[in-house]
Short mmCIF file of C-alpha atoms in Angstrom, two decimals:
data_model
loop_
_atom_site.label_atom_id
_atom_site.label_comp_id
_atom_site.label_asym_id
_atom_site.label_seq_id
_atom_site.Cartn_x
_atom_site.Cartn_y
_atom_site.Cartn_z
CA UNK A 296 0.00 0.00 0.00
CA UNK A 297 2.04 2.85 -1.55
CA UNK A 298 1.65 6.22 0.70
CA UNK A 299 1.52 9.59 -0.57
CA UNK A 300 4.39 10.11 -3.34
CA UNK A 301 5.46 13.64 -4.14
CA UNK A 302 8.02 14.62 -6.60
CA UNK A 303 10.55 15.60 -7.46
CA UNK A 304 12.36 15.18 -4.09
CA UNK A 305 14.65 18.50 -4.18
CA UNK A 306 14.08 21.05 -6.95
CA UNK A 307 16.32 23.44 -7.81
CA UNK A 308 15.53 26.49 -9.57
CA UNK A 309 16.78 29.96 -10.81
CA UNK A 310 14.93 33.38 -9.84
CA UNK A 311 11.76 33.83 -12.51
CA UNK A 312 11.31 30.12 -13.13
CA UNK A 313 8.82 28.55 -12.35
CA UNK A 314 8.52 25.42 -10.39
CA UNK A 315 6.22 22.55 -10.53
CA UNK A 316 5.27 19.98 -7.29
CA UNK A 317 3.60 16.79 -8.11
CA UNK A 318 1.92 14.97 -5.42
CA UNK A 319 0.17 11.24 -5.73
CA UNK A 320 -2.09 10.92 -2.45
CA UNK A 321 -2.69 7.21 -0.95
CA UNK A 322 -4.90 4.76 -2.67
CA UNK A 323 -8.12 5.54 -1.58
CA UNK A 324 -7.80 8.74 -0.63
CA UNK A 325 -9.41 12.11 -2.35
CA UNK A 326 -8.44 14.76 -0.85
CA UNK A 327 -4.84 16.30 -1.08
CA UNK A 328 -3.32 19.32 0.97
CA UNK A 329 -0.07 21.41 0.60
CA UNK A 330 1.87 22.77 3.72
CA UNK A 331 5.32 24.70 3.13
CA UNK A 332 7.50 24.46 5.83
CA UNK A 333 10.28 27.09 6.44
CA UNK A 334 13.45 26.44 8.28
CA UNK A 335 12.92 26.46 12.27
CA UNK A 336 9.16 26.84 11.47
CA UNK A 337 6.11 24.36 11.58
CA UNK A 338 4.08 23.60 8.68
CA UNK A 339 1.92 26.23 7.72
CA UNK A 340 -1.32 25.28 5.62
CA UNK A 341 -1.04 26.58 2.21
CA UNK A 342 -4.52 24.75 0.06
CA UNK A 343 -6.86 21.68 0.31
CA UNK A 344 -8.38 20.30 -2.51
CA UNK A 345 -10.39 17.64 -3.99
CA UNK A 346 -10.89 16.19 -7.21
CA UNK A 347 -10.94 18.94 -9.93
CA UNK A 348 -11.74 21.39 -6.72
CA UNK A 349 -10.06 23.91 -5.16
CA UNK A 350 -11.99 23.66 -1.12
CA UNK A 351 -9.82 26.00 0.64
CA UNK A 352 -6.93 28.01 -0.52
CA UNK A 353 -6.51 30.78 2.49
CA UNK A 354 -3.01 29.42 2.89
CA UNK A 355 -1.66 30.33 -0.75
CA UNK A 356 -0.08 33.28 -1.73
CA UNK A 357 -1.90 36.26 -3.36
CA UNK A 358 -0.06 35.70 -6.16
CA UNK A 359 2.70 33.31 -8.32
CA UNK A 360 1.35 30.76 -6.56
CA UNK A 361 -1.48 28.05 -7.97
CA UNK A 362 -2.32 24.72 -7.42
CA UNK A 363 -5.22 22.37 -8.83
CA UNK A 364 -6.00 18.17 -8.79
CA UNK A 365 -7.66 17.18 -11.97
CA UNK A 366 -9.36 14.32 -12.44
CA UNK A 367 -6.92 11.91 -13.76
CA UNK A 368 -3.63 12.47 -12.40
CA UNK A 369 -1.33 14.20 -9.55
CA UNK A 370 -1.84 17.17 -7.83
CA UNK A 371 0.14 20.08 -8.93
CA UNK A 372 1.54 23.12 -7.07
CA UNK A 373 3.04 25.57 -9.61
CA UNK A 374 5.17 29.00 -8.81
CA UNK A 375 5.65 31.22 -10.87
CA UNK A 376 8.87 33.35 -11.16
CA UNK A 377 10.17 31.96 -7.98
CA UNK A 378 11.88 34.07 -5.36
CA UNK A 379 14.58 33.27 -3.34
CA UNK A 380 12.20 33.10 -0.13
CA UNK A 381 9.82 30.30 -1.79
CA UNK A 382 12.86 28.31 -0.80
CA UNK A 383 11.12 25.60 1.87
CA UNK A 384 10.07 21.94 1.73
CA UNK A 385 6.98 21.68 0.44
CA UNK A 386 4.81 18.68 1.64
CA UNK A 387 1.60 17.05 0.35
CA UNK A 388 -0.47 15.16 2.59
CA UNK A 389 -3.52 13.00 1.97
CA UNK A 390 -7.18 12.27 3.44
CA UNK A 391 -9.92 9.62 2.84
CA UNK A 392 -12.35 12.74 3.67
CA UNK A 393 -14.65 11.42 5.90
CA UNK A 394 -16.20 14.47 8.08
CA UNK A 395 -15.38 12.20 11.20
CA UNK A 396 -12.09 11.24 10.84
CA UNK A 397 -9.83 13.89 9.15
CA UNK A 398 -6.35 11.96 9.78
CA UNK A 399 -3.64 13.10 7.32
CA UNK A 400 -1.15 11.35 5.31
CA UNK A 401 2.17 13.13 4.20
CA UNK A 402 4.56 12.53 1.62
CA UNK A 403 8.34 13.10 1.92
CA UNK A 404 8.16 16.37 0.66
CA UNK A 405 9.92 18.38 -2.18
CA UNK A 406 12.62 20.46 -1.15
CA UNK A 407 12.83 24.07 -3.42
CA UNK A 408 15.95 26.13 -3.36
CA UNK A 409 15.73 28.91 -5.19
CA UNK A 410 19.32 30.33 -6.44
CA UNK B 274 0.51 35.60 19.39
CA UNK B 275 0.35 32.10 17.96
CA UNK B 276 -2.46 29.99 17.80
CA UNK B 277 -0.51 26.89 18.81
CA UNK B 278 2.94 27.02 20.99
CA UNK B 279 5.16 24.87 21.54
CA UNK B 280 8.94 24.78 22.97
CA UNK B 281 11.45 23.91 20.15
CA UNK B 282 13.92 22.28 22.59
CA UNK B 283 15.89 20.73 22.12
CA UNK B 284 14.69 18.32 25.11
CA UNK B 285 17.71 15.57 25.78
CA UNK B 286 17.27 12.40 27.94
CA UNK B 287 19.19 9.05 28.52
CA UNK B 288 17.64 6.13 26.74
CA UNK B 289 14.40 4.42 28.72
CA UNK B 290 13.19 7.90 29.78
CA UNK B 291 9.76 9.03 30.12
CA UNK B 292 9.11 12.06 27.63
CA UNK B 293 6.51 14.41 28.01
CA UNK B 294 6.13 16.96 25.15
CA UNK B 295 3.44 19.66 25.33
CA UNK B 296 1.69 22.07 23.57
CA UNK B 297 -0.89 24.95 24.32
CA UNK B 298 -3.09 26.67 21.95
CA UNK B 299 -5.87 29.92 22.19
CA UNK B 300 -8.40 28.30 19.43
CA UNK B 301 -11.24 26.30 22.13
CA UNK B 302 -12.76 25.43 18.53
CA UNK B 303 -10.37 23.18 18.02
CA UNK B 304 -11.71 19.71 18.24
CA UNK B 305 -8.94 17.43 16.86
CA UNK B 306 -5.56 16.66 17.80
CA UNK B 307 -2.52 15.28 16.50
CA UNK B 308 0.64 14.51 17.26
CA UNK B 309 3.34 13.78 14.05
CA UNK B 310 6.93 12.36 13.93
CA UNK B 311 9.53 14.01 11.79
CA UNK B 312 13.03 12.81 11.19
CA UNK B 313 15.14 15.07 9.23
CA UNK B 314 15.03 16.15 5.76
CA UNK B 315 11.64 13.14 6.17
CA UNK B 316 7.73 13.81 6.05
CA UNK B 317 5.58 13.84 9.13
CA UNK B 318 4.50 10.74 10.32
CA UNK B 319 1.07 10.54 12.46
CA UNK B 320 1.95 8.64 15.63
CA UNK B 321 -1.77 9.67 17.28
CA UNK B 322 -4.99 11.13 16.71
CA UNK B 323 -7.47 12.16 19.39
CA UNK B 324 -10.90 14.11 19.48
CA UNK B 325 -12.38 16.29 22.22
CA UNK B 326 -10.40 15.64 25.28
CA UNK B 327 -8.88 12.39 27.21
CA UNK B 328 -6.41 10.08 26.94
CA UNK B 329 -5.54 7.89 24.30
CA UNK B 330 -2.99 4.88 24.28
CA UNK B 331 -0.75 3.12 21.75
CA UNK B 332 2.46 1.05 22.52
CA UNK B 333 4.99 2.91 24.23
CA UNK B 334 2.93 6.54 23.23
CA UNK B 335 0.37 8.14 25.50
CA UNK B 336 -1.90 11.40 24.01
CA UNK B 337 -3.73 13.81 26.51
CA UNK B 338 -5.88 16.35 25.64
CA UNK B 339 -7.21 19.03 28.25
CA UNK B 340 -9.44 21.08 26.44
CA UNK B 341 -10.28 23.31 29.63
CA UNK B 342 -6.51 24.07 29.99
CA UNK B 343 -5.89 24.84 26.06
CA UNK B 344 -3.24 21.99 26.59
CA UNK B 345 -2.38 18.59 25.03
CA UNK B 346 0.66 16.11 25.95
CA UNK B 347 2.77 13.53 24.39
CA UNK B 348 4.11 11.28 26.81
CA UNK B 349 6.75 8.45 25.73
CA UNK B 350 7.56 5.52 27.98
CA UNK B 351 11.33 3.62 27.71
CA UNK B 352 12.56 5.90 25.28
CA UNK B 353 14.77 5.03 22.68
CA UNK B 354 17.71 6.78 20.00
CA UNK B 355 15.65 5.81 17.65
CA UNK B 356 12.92 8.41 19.26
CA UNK B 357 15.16 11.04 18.09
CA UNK B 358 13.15 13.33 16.26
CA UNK B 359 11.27 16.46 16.29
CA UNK B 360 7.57 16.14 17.50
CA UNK B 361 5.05 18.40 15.90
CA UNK B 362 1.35 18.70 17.39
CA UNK B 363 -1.53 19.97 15.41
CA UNK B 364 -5.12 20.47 15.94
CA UNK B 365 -7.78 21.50 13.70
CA UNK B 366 -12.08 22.24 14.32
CA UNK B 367 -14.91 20.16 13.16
CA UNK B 368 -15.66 20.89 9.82
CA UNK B 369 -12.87 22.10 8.73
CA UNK B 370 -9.25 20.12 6.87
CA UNK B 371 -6.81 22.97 7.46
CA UNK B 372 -4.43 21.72 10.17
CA UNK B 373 -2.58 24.10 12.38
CA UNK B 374 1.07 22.93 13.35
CA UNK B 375 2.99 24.23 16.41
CA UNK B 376 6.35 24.73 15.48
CA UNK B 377 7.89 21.06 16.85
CA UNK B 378 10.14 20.33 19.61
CA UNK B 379 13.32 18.17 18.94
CA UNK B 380 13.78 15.07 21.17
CA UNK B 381 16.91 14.25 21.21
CA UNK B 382 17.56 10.34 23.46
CA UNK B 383 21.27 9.06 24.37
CA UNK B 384 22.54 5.43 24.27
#
């Protein structure tokens, strides 16, 4: 039973590329989340989606930043003409979405450095 | 101030310890708790999940959640090096997916 599978695992880019995040969630599961975690800093909630629907995105920047699940597929986080402060791991984590139980799964992350 | 604290450490003990980690939060809509594993440069790893308050049990890991103190625990019985780690906690309300993370404490257990 594969868990959640992100990649790539590190990700370098230059300042005003853009980077894409792909993120498989478990068998089974629906609904996919992205957290960014900064160095000495929790994980801070960036979007929460489900299939070929955006649920909550308070978390994501205003702007360069977009993210969608389609219906076949991974989940994608794109950012556009990166910065060097988008540098974090970036982790995708997975639900079954029951309204009861609202456990979630995480990948190993991707880890962005921006040069 | 933060919604969720918790002390980064780190927190060192000698192998076969008991660990208590600990985190408070200001949300009392928060319903649901969690406590994750994270090695380094590695994903989080649930080790328990808890609703509303009490205790909770699983192997050598023991969850508390006081909900009239704002305050939930992580208690580990006969540590081991291979506890080393840093321990996030996280807590959402009903309803909603959006987890809120305190910022982890690092656990650090000698041979």
């Amino acid at each position: 039973n594969a868990g959640v599978m992100q990649n790539p695992r590190h990700l370098v880019r230059r300042r005003g590329q853009e980077a894409r995040l792909r993120c498989s969630p478990m068998k089974g599961h629906s609904h996919v989340y992205w957290y960014r975690q900064l160095p000495e800093e929790g994980l801070k909630f960036m979007v929460y989606l489900q299939k070929e629907n955006i649920i909550d995105e308070s978390g994501m920047p205003k702007e360069r930043f977009s993210a969608e699940f389609p219906k076949e597929g991974p989940s994608i986080l794109r950012i556009q003409q990166v910065v060097r402060g988008d540098s974090a791991a970036y982790f995708c984590a997975s639900s079954p979405g029951s309204r009861e139980r609202n456990e979630q799964f995480f990948g190993p992350g991707t880890r962005l450095t921006v040069l | 101030q933060k919604e969720v604290e918790q002390d980064p450490g780190p927190l060192s003990v000698p192998e076969g310890a008991i660990v208590s980690l600990n985190c408070t939060y200001s949300n009392s809509a928060f319903q649901y708790f969690m406590w994750y594993r994270q090695y380094s440069r590695k994903g989080p790893e649930l080790l328990m999940y808890t609703y509303s308050s009490g205790n909770k049990e699983d192997g050598r890991f023991t969850a508390q959640v006081d909900k009239s103190s704002k305050y939930i625990s992580l208690f580990i019985r006969d540590s081991q090096p291979s506890d080393s780690a840093t321990y996030l906690c996280a807590m959402t309300r009903t309803g909603f997916q959006k987890l809120v993370f305190g910022t982890g404490t690092r656990l650090l257990v000698s041979p």
